[in-house]
Coordinates of N, CA and C in Angstrom, one line a residue:
Chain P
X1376 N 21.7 -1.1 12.4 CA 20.6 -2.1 12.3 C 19.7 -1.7 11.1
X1377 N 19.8 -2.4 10.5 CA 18.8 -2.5 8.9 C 17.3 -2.1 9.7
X1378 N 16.1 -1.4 8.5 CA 15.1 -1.4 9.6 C 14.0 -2.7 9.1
X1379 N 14.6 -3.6 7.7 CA 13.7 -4.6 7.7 C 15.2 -6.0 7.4
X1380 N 14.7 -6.9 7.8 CA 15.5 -8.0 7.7 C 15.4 -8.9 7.3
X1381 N 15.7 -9.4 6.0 CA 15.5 -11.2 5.7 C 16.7 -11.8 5.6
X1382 N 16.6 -13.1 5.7 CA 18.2 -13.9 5.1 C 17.4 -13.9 3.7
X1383 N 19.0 -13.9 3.4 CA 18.7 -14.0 1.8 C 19.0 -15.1 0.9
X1384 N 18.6 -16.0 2.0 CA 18.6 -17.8 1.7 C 19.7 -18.2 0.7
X1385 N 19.7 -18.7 -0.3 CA 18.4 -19.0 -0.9 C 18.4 -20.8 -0.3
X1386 N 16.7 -20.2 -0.3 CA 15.7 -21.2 0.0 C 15.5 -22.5 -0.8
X1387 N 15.4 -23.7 -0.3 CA 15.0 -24.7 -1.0 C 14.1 -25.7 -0.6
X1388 N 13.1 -25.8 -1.6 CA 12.2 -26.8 -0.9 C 11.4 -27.5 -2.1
X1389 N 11.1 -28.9 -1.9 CA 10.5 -29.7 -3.3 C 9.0 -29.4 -3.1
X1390 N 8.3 -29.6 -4.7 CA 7.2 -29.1 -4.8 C 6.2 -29.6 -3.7
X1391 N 5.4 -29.1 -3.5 CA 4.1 -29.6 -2.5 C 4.4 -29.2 -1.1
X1392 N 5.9 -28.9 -0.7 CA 6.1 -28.7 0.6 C 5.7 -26.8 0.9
X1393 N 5.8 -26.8 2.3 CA 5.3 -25.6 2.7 C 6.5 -24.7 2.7
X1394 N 6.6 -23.6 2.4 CA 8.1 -23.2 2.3 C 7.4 -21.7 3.5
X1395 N 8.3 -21.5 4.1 CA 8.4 -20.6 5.4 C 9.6 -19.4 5.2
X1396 N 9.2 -18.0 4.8 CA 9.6 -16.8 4.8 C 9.4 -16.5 6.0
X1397 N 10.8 -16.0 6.4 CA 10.7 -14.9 7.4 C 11.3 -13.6 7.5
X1398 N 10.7 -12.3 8.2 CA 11.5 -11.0 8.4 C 11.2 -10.5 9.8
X1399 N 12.4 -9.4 10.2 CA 12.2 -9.0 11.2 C 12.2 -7.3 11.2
X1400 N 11.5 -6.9 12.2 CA 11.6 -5.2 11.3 C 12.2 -4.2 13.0
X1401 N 12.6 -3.2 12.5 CA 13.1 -2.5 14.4 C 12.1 -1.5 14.5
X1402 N 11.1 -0.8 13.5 CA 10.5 -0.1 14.4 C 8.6 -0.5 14.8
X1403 N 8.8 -0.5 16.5 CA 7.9 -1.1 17.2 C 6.8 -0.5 16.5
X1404 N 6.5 0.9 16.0 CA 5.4 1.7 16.3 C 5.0 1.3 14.3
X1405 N 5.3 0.4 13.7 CA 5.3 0.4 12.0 C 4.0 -0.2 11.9
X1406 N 3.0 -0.1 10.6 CA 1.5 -0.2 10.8 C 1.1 -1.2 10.3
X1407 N 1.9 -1.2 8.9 CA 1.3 -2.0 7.9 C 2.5 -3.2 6.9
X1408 N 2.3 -4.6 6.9 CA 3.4 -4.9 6.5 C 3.0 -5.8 5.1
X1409 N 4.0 -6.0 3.9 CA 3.4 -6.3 3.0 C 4.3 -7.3 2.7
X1410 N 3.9 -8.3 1.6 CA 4.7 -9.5 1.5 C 5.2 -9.1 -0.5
X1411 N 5.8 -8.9 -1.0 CA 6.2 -8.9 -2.5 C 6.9 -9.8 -3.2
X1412 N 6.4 -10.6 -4.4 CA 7.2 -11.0 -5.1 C 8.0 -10.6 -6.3
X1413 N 9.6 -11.3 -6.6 CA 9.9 -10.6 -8.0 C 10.4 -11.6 -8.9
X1414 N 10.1 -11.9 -9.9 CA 10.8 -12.8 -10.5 C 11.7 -12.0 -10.8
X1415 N 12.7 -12.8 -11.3 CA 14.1 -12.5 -12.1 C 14.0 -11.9 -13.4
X1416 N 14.2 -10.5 -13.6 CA 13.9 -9.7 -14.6 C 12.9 -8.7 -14.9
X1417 N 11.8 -9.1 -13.3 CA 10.2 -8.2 -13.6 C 10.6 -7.3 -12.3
X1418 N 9.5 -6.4 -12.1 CA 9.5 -5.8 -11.2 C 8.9 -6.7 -10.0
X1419 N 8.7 -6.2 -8.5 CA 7.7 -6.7 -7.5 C 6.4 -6.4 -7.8
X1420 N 5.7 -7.4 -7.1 CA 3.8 -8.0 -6.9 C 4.0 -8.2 -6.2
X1421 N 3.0 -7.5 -5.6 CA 1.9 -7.6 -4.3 C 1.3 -8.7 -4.1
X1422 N 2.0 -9.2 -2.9 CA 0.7 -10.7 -2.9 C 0.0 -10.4 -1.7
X1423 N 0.5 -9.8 -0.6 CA -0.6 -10.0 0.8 C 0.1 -8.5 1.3
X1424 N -0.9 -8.0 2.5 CA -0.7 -7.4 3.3 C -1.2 -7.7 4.6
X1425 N -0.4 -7.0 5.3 CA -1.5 -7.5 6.6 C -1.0 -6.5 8.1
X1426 N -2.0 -6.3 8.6 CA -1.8 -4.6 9.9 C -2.2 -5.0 11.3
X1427 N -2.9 -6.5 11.2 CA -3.1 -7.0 12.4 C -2.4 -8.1 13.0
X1428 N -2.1 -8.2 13.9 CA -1.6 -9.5 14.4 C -2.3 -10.7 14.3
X1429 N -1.5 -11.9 14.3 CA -2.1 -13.2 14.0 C -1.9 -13.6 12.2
X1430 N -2.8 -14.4 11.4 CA -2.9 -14.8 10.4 C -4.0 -14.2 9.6
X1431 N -3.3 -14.4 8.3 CA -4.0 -13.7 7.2 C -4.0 -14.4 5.9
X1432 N -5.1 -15.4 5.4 CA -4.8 -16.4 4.5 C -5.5 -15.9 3.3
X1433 N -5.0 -16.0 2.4 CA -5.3 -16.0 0.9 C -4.5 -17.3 -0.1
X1434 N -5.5 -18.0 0.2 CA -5.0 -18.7 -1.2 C -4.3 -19.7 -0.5
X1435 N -3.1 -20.2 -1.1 CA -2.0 -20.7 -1.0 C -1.1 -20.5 0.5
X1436 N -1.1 -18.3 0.2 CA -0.7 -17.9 0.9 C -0.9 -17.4 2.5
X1437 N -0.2 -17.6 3.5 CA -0.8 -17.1 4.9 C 0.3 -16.2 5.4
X1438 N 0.0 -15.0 5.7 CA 1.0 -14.1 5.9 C 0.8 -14.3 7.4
X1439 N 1.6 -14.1 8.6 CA 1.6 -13.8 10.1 C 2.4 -12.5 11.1
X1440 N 1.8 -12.2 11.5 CA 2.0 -11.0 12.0 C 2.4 -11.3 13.5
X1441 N 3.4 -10.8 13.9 CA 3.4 -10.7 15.6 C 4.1 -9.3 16.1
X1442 N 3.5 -8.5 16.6 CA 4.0 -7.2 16.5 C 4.9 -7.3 18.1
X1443 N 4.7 -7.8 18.8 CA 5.6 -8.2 20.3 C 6.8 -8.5 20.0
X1444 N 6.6 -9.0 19.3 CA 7.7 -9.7 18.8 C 8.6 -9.2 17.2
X1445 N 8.2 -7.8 16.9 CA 8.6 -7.3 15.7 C 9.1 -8.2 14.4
X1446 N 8.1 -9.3 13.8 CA 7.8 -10.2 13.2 C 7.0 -10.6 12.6
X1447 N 7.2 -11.0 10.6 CA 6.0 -11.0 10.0 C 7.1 -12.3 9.0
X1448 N 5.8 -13.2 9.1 CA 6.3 -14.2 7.9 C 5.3 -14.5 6.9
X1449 N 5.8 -15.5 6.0 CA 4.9 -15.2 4.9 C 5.0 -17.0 4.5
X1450 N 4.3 -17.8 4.9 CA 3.9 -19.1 4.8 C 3.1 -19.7 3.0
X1451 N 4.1 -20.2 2.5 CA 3.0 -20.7 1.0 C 3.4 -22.1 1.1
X1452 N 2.2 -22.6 1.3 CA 1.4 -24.1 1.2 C 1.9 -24.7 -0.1
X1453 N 2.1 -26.5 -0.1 CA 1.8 -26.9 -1.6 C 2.4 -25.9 -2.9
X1454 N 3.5 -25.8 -2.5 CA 5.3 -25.1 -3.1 C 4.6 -25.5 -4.6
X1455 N 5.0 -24.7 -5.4 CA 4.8 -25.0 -6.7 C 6.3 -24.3 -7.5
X1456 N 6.6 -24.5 -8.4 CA 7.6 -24.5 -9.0 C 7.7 -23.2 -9.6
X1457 N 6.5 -23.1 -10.2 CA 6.0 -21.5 -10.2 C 6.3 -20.6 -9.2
X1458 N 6.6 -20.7 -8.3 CA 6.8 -19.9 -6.6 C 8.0 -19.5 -6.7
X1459 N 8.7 -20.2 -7.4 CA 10.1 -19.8 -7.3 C 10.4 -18.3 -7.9
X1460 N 10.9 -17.6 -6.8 CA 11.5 -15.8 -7.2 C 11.8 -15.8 -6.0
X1461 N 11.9 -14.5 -6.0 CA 12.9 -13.7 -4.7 C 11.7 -12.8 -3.8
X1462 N 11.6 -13.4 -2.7 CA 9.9 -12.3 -2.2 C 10.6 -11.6 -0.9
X1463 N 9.7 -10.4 -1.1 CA 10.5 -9.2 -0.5 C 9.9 -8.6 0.5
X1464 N 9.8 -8.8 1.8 CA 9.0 -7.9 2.6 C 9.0 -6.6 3.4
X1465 N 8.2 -5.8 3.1 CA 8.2 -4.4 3.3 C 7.2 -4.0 4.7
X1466 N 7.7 -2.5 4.9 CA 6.8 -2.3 5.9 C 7.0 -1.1 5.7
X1467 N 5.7 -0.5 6.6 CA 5.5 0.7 6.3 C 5.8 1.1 7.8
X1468 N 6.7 2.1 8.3 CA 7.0 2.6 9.6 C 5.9 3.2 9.9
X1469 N 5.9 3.5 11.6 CA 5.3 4.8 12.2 C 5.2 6.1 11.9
X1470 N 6.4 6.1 11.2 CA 6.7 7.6 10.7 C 6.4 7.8 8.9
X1471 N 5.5 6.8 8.4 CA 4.9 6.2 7.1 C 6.0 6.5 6.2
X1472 N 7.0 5.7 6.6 CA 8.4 5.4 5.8 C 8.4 4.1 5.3
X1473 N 8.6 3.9 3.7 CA 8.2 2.2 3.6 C 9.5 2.0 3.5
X1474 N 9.8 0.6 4.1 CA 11.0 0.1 4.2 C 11.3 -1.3 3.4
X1475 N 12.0 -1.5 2.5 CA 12.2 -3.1 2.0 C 13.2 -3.9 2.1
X1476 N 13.0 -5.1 2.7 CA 13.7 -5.9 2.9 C 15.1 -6.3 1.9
X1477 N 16.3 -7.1 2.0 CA 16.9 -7.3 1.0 C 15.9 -8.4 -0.4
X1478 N 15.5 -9.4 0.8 CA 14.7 -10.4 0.1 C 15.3 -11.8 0.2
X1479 N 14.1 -12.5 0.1 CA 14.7 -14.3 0.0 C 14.3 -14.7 -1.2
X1480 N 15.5 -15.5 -1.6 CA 15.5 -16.2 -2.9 C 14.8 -17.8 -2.3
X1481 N 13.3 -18.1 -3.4 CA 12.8 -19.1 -3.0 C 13.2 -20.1 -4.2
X1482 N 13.5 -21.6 -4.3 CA 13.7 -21.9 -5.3 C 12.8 -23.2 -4.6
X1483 N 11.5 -23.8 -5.7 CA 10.8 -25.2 -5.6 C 11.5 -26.1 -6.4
X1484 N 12.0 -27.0 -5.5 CA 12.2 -28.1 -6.0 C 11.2 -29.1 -7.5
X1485 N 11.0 -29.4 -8.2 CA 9.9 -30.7 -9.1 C 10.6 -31.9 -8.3
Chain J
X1118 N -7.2 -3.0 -10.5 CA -6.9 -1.3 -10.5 C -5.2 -1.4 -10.1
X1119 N -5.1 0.2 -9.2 CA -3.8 -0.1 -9.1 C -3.0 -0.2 -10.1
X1120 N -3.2 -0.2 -11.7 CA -2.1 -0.3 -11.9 C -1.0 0.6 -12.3
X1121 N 0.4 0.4 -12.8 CA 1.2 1.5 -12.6 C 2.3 1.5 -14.1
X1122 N 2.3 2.4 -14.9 CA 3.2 2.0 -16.3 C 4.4 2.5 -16.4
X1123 N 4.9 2.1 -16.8 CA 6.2 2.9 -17.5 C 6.5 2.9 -18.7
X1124 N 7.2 3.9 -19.6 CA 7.9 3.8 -20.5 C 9.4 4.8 -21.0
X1125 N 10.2 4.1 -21.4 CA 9.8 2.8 -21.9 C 10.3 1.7 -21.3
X1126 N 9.9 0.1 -22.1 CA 10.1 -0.7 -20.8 C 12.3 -1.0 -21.5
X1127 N 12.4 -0.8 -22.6 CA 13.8 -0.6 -22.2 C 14.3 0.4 -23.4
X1128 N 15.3 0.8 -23.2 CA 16.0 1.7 -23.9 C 17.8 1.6 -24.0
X1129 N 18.0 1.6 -25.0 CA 19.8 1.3 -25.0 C 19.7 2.9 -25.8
X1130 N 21.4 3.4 -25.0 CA 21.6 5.0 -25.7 C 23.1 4.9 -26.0
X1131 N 23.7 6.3 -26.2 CA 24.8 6.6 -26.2 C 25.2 7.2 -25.1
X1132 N 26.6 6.7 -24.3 CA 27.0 7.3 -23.4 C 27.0 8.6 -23.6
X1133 N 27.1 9.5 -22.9 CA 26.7 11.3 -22.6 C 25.6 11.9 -23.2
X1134 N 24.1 11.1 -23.7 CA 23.3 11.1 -24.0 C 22.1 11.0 -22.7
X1135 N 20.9 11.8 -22.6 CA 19.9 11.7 -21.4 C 18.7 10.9 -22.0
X1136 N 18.3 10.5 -21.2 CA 17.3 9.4 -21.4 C 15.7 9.8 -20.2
X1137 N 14.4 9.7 -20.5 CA 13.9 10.4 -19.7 C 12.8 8.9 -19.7
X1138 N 12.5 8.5 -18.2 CA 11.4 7.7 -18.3 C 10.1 8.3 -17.7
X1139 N 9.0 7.5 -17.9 CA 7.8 7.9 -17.5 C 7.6 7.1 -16.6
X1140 N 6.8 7.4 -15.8 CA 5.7 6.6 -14.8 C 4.4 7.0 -14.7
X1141 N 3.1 6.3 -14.4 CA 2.3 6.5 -14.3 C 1.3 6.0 -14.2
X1142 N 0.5 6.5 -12.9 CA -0.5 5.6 -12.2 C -2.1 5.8 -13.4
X1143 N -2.7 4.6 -13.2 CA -3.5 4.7 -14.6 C -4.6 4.3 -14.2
X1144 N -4.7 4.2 -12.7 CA -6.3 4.1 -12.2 C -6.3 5.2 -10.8
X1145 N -5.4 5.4 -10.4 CA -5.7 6.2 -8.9 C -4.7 7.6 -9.2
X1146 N -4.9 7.9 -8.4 CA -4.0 9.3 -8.1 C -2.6 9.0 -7.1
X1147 N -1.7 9.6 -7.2 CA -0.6 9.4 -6.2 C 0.5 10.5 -6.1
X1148 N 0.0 11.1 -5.0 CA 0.9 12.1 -4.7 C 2.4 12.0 -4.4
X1149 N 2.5 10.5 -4.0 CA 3.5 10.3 -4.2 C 4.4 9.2 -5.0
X1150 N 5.7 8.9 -5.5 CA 5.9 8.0 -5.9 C 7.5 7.9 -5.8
X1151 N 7.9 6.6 -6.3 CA 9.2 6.3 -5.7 C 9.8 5.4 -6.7
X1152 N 11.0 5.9 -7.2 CA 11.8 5.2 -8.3 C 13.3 4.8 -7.4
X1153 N 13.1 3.4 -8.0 CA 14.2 2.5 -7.7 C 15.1 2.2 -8.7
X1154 N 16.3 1.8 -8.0 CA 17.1 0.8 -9.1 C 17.7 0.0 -8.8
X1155 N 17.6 -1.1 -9.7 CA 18.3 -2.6 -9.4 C 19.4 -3.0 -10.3
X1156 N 20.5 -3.6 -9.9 CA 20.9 -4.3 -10.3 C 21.5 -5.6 -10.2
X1157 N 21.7 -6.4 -11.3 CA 21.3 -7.7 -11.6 C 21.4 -8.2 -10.4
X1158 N 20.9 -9.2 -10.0 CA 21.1 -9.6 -8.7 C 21.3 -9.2 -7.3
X1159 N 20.6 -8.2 -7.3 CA 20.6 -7.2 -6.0 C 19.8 -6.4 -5.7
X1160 N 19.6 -6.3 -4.7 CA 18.0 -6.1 -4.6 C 17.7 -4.4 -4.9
X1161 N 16.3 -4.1 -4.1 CA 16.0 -3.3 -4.7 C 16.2 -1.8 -4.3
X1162 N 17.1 -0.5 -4.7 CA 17.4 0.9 -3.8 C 16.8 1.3 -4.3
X1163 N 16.1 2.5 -3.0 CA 15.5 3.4 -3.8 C 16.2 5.0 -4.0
X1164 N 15.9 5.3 -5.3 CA 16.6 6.5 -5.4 C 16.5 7.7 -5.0
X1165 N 14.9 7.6 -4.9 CA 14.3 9.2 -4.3 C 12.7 9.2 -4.4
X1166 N 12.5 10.0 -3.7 CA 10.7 10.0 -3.6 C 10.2 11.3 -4.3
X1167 N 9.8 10.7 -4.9 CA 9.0 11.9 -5.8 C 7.5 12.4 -5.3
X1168 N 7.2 13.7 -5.0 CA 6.5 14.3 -4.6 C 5.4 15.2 -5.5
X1169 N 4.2 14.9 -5.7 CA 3.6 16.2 -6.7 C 3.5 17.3 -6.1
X1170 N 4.4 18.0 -7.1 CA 4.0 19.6 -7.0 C 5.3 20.4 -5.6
X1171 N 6.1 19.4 -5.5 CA 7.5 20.0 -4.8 C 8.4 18.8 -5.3
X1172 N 9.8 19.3 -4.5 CA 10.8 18.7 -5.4 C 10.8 16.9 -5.2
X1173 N 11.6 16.6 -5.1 CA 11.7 15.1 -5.0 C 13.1 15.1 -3.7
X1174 N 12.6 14.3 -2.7 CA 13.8 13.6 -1.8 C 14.8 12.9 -2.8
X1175 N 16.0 13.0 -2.3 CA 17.1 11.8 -2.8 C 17.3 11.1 -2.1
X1176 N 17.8 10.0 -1.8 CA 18.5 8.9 -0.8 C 20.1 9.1 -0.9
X1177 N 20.8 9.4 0.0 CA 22.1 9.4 0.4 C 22.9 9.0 -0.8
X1178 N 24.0 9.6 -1.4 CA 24.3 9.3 -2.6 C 24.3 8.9 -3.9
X1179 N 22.7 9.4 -3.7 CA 22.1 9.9 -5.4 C 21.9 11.1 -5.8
X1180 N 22.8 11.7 -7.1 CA 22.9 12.9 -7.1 C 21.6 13.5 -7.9
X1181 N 21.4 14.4 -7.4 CA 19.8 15.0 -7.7 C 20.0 15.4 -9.0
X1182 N 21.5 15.8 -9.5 CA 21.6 16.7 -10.6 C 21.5 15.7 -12.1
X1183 N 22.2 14.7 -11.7 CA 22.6 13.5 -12.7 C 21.0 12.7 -12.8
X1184 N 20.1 13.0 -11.7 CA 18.7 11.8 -11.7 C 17.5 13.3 -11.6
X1185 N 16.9 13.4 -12.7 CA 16.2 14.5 -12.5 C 14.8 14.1 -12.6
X1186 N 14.1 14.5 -11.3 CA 12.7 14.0 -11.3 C 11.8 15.1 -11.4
X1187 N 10.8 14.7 -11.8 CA 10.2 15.7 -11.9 C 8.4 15.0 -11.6
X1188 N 7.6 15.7 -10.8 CA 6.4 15.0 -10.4 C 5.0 16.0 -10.9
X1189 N 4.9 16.5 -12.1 CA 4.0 17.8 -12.3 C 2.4 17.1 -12.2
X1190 N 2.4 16.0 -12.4 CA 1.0 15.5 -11.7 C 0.6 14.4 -11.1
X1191 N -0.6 14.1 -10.3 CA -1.3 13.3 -9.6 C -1.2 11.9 -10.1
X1192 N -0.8 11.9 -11.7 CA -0.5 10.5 -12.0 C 0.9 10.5 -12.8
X1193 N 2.0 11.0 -13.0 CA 3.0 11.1 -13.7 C 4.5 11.5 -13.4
X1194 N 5.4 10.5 -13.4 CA 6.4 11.5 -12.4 C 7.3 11.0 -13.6
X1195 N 8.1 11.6 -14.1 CA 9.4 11.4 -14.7 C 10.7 11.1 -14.1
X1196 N 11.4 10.1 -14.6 CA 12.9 10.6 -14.1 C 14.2 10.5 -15.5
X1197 N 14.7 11.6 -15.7 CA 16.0 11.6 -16.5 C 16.9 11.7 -15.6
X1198 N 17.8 10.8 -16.7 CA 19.0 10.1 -16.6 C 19.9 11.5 -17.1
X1199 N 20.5 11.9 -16.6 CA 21.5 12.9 -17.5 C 22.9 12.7 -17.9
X1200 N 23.4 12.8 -19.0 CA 25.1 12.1 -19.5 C 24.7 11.2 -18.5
X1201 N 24.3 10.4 -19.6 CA 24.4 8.5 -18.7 C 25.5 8.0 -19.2
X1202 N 26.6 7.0 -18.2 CA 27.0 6.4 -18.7 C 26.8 5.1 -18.6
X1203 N 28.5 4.2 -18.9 CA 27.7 2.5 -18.7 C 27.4 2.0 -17.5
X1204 N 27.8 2.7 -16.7 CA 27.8 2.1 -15.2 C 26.1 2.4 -15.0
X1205 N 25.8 3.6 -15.9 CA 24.1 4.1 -14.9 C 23.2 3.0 -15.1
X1206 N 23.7 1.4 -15.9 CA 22.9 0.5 -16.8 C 22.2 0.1 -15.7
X1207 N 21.3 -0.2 -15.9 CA 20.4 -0.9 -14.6 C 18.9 -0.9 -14.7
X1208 N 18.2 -1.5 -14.0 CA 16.5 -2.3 -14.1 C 16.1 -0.7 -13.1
X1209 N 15.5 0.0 -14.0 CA 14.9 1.0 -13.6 C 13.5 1.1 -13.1
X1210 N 12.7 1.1 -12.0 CA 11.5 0.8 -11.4 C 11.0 1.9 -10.3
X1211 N 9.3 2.4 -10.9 CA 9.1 3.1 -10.0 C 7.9 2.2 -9.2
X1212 N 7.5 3.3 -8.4 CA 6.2 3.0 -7.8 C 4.9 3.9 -6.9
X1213 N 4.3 4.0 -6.9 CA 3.2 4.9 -6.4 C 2.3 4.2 -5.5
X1214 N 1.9 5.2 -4.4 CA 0.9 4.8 -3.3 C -0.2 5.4 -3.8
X1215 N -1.3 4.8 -3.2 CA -2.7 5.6 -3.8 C -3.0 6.7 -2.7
X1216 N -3.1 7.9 -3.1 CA -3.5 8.7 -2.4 C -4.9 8.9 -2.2
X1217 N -5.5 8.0 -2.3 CA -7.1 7.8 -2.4 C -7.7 7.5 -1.1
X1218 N -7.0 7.1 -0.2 CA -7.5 6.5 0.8 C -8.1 4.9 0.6
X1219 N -8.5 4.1 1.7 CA -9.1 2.7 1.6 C -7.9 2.0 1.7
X1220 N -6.6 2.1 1.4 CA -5.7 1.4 1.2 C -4.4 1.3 2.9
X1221 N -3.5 0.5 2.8 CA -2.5 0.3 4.0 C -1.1 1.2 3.3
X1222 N -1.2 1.7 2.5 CA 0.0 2.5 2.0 C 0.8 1.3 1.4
X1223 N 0.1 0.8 0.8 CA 1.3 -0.1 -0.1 C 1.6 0.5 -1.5
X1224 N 2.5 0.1 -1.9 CA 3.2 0.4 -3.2 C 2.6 -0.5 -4.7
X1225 N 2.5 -0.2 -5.3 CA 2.6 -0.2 -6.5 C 3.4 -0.2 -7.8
X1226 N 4.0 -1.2 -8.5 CA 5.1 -1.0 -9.1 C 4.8 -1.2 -10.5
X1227 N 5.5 -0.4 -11.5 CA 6.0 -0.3 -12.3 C 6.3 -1.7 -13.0
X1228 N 6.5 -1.7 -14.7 CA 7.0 -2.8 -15.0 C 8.6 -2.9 -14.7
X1229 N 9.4 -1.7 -15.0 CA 10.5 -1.5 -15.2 C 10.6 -0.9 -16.5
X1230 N 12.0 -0.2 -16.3 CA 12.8 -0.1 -17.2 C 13.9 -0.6 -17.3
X1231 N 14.1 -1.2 -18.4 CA 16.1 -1.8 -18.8 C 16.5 -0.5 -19.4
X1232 N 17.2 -0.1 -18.8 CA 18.8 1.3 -19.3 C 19.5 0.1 -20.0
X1233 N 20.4 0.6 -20.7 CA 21.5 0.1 -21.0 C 22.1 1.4 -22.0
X1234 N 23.5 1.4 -21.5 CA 24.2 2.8 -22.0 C 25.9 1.9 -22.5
X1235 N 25.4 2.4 -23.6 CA 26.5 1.9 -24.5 C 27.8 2.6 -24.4

């Protein structure tokens, strides 16, 4: 078992709609989880983090946390075309091992 | 702040020729840091964790001899490539955590590097 998980879509959704990331992680005891994007050719950007359960909004973006449920998604509002890359979610274990996901390819529709 | 450089951002060589990149955090300190490699379309492995002031971890077949890191300070970690060849081609990326405290241990990345080995 992988210790972070995404499908690796790819995703599609036309502009303005809300497009919905998800990942799933296996270790219960992990602290802090982060949401990254990469365009095609760049490195990853940090767009959110987040260590508590529940929601965490910046911007566009709302990261959600459910640690019961070893589960973090990453919710962006009003899709913009610009959005489109591959966003990657990591986490940092218990044992402060950061782990990253394969990643989902998001592609916004115009 | 936060942020994190490399150089160079690409380099073409000659096969059996070594190639050395830099990293380097340019507002915080980081004891530790972590160079990746991608290629095209595939996400992101990491190669090994570099450590200041001891050696660097490898990840499960990466050979330490062929990928030489070296971490001699708080903001700078190197890695050479040794007799690269064409296969070693790939989106070279490091990254660093701030060892400063305030932070959730997140990472930091690098622009990249493009290898390409002729």
């Amino acid at each position: 078992q992988k210790e972070v998980e995404q499908n690796s879509g790819p995703l599609s959704v036309p502009e303005g709609a809300i497009a919905s990331l998800n990942c799933t992680y296996s270790d219960r005891g992990s602290q802090s989880f982060f949401w990254y994007r990469q365009y095609s050719g760049k490195s990853p950007e940090l767009i959110m983090f987040i260590y508590s359960n529940g929601d965490k909004e910046d911007g566009r973006f709302t990261a959600q946390l459910n640690k019961a449920s070893q589960y973090v998604s990453l919710l962006i509002r009003d899709s913009q075309p610009s959005d489109s890359a591959t966003y990657l979610c990591a986490v940092n274990s218990a044992g402060n091992q950061f782990y990253f996901g394969t990643g989902t390819s998001l592609t916004v529709i115009p | 702040g936060a942020v994190v450089s490399q150089h160079p951002s690409w380099v073409i060589c000659k096969s059996g020729t070594s190639v050395k990149i830099e990293c380097r955090s340019l507002d915080f300190q980081a004891t530790t840091m972590f160079w990746y490699r991608q290629f095209p379309k595939q996400s992101l492995m990491l190669m090994a964790t570099s450590n200041e002031g001891s050696k660097a971890t490898y990840e499960q077949g990466v050979e330490k001899d062929k990928f030489l890191i070296n971490h001699a300070s708080l903001t700078l970690s190197t890695l050479t490539v040794t007799s690269a060849h064409p296969e070693d081609s790939s989106f070279y990326i490091c990254s660093a955590r701030d060892s400063g405290g305030g932070h959730y241990n997140e990472q930091f990345f690098g622009p990249g590097t493009r290898l390409t080995v002729l």
